[in-house]
Coordinates of C-alpha atoms and ligand atoms in Angstrom, one line a residue:
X205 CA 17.3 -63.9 -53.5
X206 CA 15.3 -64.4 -56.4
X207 CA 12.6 -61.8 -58.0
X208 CA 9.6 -63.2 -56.7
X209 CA 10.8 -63.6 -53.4
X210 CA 11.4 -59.4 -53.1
X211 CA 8.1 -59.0 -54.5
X212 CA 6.8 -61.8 -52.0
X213 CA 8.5 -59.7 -48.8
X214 CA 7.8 -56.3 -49.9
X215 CA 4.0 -57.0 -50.5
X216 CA 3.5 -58.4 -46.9
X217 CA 5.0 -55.4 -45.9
X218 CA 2.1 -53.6 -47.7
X219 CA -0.2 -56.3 -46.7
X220 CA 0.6 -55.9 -43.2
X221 CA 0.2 -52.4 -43.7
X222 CA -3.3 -52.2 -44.9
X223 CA -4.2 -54.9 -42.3
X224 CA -3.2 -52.7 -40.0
X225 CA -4.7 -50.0 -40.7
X226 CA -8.0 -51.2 -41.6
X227 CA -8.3 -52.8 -37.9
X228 CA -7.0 -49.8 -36.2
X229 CA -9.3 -48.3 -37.9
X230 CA -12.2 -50.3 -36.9
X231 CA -10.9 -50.5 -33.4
X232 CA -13.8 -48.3 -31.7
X233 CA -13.3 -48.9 -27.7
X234 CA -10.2 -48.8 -26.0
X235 CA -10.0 -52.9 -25.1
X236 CA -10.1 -53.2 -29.4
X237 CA -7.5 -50.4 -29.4
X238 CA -5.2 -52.3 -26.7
X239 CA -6.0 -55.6 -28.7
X240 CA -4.4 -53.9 -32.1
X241 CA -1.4 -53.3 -30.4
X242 CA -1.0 -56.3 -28.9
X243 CA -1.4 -58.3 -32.5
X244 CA 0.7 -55.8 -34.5
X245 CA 2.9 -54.1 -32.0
X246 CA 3.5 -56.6 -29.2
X247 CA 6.2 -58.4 -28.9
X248 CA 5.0 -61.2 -30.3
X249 CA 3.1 -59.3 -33.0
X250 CA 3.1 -59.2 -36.7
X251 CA 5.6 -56.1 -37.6
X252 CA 7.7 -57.4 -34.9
X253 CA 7.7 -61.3 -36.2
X254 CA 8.0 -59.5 -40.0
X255 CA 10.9 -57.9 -38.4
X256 CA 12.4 -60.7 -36.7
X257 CA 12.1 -62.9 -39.9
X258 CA 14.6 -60.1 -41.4
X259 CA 17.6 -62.2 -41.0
X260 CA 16.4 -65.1 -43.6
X261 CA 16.4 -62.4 -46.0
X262 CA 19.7 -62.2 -48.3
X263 CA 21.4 -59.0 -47.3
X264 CA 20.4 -56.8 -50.7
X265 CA 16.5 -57.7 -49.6
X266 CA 17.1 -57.5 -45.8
X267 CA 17.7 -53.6 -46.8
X268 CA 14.8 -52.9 -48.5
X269 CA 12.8 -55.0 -46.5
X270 CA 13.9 -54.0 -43.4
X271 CA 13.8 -50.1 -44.0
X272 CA 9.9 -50.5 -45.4
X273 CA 9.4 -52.3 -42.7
X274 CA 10.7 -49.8 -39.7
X275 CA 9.1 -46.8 -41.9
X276 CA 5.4 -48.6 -41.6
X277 CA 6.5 -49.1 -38.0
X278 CA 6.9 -45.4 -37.2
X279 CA 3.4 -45.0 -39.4
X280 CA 1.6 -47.2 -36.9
X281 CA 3.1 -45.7 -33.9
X282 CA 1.8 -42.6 -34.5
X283 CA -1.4 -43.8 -35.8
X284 CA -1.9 -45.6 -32.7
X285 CA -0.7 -42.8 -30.0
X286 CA -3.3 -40.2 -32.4
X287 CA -6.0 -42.9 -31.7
X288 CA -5.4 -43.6 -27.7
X289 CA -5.5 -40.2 -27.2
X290 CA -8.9 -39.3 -29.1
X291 CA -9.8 -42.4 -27.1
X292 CA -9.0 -41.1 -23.9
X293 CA -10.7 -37.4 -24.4
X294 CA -13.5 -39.5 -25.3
X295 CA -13.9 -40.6 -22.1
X296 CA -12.1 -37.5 -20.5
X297 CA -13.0 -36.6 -16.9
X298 CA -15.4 -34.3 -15.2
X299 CA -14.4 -30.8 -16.0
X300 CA -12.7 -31.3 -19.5
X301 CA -14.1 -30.1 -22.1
X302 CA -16.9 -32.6 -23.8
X303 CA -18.0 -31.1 -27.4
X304 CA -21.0 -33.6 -27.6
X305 CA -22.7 -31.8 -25.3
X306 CA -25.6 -29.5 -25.9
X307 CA -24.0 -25.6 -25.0
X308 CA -25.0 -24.3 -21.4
X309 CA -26.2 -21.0 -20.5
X310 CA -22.7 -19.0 -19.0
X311 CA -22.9 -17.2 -15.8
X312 CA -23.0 -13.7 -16.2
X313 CA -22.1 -11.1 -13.8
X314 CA -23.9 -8.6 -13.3
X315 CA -23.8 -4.7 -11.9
X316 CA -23.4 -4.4 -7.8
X317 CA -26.3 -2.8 -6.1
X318 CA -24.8 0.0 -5.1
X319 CA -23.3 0.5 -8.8
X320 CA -27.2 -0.1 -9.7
X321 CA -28.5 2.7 -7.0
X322 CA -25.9 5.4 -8.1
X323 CA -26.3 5.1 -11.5
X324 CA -30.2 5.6 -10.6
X325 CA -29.5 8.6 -9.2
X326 CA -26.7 10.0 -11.0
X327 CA -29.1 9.4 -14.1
X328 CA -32.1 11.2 -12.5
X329 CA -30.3 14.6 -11.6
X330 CA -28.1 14.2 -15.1
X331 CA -31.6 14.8 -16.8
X332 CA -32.2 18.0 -15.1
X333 CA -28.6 19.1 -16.3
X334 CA -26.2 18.2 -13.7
X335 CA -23.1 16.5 -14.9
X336 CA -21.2 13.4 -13.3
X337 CA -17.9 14.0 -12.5
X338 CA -15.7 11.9 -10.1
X339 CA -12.7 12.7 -7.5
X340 CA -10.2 11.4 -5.1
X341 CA -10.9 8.8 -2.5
X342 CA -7.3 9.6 -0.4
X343 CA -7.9 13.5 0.3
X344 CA -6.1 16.4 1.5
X345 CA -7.7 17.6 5.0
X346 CA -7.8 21.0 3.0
X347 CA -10.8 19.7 1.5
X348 CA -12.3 17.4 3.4
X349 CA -12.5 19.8 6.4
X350 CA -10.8 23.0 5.8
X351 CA -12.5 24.5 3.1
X352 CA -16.0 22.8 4.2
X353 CA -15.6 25.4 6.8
X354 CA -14.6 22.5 9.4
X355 CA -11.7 24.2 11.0
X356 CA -9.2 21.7 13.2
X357 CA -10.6 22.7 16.4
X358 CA -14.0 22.9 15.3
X359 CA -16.6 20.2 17.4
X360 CA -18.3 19.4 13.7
X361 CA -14.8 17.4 13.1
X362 CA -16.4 14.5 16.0
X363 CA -19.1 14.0 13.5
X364 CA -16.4 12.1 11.1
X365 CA -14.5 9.5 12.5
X366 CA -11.5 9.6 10.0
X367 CA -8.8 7.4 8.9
X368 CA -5.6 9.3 8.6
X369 CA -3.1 7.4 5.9
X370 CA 0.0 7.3 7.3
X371 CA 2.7 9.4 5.9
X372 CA 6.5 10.3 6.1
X373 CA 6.1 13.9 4.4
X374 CA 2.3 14.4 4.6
X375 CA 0.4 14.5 8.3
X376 CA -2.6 16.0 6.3
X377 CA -4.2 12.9 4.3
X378 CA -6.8 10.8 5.0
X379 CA -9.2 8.6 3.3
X380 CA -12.0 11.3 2.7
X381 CA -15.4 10.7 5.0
X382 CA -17.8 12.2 2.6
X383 CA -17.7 13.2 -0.9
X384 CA -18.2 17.1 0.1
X385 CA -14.8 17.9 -0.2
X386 CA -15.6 17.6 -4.4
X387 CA -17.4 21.2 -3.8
X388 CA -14.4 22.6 -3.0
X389 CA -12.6 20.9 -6.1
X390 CA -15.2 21.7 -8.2
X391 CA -15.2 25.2 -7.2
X392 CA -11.2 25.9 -7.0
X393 CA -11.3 24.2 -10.7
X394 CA -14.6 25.8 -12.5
X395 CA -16.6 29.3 -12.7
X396 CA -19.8 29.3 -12.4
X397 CA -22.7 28.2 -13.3
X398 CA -21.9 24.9 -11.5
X399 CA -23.9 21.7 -11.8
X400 CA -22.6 18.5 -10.4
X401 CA -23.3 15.3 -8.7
X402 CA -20.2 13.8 -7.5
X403 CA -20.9 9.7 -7.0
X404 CA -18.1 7.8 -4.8
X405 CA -16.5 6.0 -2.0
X406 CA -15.9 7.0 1.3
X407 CA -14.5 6.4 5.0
X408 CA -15.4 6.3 8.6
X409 CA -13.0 4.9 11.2
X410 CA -16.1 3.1 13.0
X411 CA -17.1 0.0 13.6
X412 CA -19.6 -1.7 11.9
X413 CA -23.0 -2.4 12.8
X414 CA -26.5 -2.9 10.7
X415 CA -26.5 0.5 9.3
X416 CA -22.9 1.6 9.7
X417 CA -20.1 0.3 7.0
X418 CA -16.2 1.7 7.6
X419 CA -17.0 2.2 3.7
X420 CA -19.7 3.2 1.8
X421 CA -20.5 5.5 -1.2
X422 CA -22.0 8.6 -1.2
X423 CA -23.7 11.1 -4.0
X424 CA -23.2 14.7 -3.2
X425 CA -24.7 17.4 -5.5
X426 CA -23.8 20.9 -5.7
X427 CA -25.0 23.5 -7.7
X428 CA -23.9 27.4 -8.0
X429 CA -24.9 30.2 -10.4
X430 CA -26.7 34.4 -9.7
X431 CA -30.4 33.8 -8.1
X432 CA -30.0 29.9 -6.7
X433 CA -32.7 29.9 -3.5
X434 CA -33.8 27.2 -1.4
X435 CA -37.2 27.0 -3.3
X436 CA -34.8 25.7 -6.2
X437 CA -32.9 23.3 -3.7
X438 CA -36.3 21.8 -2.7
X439 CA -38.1 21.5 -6.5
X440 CA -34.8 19.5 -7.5
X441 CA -35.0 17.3 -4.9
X442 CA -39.0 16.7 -5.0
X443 CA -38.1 15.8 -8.4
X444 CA -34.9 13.6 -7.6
X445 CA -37.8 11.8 -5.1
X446 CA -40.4 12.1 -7.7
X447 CA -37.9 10.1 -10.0
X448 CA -36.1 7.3 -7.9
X449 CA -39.3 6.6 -5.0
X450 CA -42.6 7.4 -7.0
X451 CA -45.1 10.4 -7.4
X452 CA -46.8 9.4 -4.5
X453 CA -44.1 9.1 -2.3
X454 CA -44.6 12.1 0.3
X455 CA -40.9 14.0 1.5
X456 CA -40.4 15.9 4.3
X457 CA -37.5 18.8 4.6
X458 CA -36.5 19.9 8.5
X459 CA -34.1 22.2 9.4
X460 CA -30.3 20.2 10.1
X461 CA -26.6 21.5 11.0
X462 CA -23.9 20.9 8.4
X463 CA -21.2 23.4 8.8
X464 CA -21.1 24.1 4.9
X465 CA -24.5 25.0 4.4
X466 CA -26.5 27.7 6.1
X467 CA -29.7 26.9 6.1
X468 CA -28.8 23.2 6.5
X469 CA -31.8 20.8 5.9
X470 CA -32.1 17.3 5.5
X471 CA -34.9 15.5 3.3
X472 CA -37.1 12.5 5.0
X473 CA -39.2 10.4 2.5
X474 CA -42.3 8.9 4.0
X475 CA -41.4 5.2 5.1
X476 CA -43.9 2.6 6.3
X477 CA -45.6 5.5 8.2
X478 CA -42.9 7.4 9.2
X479 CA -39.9 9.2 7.9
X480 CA -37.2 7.9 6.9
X481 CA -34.1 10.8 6.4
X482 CA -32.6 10.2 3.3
X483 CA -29.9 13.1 2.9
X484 CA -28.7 16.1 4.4
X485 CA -28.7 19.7 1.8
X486 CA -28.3 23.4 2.6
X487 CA -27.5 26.2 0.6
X488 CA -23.9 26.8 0.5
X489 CA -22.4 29.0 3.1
X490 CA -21.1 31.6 2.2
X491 CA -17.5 31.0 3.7
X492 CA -17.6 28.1 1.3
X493 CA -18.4 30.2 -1.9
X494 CA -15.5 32.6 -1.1
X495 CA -12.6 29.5 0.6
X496 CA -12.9 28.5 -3.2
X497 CA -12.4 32.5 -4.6
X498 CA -16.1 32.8 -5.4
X499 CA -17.8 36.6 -4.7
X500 CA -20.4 35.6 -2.2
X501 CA -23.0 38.4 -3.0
X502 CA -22.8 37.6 -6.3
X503 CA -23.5 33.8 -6.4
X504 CA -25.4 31.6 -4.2
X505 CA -25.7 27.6 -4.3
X506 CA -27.4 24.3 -2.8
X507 CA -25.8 21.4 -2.2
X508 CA -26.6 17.8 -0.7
X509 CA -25.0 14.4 -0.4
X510 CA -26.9 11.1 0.1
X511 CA -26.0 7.2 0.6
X512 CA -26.8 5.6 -2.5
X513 CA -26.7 1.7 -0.3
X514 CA -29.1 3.7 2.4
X515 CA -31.5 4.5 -0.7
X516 CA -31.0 0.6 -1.7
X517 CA -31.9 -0.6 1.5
X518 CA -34.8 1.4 1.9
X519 CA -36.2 0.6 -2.2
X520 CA -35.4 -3.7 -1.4
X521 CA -36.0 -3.8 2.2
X522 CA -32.6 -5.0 3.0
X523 CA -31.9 -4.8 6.9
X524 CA -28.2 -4.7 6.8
X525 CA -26.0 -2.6 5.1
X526 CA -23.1 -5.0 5.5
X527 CA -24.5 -7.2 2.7
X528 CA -23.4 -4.5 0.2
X529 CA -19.4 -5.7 0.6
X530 CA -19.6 -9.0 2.0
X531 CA -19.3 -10.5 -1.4
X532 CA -22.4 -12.7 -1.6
X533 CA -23.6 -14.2 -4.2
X534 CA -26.6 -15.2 -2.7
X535 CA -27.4 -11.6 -1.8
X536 CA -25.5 -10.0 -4.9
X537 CA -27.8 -12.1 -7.6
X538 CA -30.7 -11.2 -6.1
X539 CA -30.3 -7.7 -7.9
Ligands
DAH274 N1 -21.3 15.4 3.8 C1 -22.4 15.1 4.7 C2 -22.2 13.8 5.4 O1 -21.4 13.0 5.0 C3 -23.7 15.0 3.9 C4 -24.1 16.4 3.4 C5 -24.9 17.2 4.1 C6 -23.7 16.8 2.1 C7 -25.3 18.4 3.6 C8 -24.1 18.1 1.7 C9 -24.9 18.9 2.4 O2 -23.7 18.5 0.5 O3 -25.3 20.1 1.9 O4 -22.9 13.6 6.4

């Protein structure tokens, strides 16, 4: 093979090359794309002809020829597959991603109701110096009843339906039904002066109707120190109502039974009309004060525990309190 014939070969190779390239790079829809692999990549193409036409070569030039030639091979097969598949995101389906398109607004979650309501609350007594503190949903019957001055045989216990967790070494836990048993806790654990509301879950082995959950939170409050009366038990709950229902809002305290207060009250805010009871408060028996070790003529204390979804209801007018768990979102974004 003469000299001009290798430079002849090994331009076309080059030629071919840039030919290539140029239309892929013009090919802008995917019937161009499919036509530039037909012409240069098909079987009858023009790097498979250039190929083919390899054996008139002498054997020195089929070499050279030949390994340019499968190198710009491997060049446009790649440059082809990176093409088809910009192509096909370019027309991707619904649901993947499409960067062309102006940004949308995300969804954002938001805090539950009842996570709205106790923080409310919890916020409002935490300005008149009462700390938050937290404590166990599965309980020991020592403080969910025992210490509350619920003895086992005592009727009071009717008043909470309870679910017992079931337990090889342990016939004494349950799921506690109110968050009162966090007096005791708080008590056992701390001297006094005591100021606490105690926010949390709770549960009642009952079934379920428009204003009874088998869960639901409650916010108990408790508060111990020398010289605590009922007319302090009554101006921090005026102010609680002043706080979370208005100034105008009128409250209404009657006498109630709760075995771990003595006098036992429960507050009523004025509802459409009538009263609506919000919470039941007492001052703290003394059997209470002195199951957790505290000298009962020394100290005296309030305490009262209210339903933070009850307080909800009331404040959005919601007329069933099985909307709070049912997972909504038509009811949940509504807050
Ligand atoms: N634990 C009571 C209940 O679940 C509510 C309650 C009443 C709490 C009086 C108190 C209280 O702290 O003093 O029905």
């Amino acid at each position: 093979m003469t000299e001009t014939q290798d430079t002849q070969t090994s331009e076309s190779v080059e030629e071919l090359k840039s030919a290539a390239v140029a239309a892929l790079n013009s090919a802008d829809s995917s019937e161009k794309l499919e036509a530039w692999r037909v012409e240069f990549m098909g079987r009858k193409g023009r790097l498979t002809s250039l190929l083919r036409g390899l054996g008139s070569f002498a054997i020195e030039d089929r070499k050279i020829v030949g390994a340019a030639a499968n190198r710009l091979r491997g060049e446009l097969e790649s440059l082809y597959e990176d093409r088809e598949s910009d192509s096909k995101s370019s027309q991707a389906p619904v649901g993947s991603i499409d960067i062309t398109l102006p940004g949308r607004k995300p969804a954002l979650g938001g805090l539950h109701p009842s996570t709205q309501m106790i923080r409310e609350i919890t916020q409002a007594f935490n300005e008149m110096g009462f700390q938050t503190i937290e404590g166990p949903e599965v309980e020991l019957e020592k403080y969910n009843f025992d210490m509350l001055n619920i003895p086992a045989d005592h009727p009071a216990r009717d008043q909470w339906d309870t679910i017992w967790v079931d337990s090889d070494t342990h016939d004494d836990v349950l799921l506690r039904t109110h968050t009162s048993p966090m007096q005791a806790r708080v008590m056992e654990e701390n001297d006094p002066p005591i100021r606490v509301v105690v926010p949390g879950k709770c549960y009642r082995y009952e079934s379920t109707d428009a204003t009874h959950e088998w869960h639901f939170n409650q916010v108990e409050g408790l508060a111990v120190d020398e010289g605590i009366t009922l007319a302090d038990l009554k101006g921090t709950l005026y102010e609680f109502a002043r706080r979370v229902f208005g100034a105008n809002r009128k409250v209404r305290f009657r006498c109630d039974y709760f075995p771990f207060v003595e006098p036992g009250v429960d507050m009523s805010i004025d509802w459409n009309g009538g009263w609506m009871e919000i919470m039941g408060a007492g001052m703290v028996h003394p059997k209470v004060l002195e199951n957790a070790g505290y000298d009962s003529s020394k100290y005296t204390g309030f305490a009262f525990g209210m339903g933070p979804e009850r307080i909800s209801m009331l404040r959005n007018e919601i007329t069933d309190i099985r909307h709070f768990f049912s997972n909504d979102l038509r009811f949940l974004t509504q807050f």
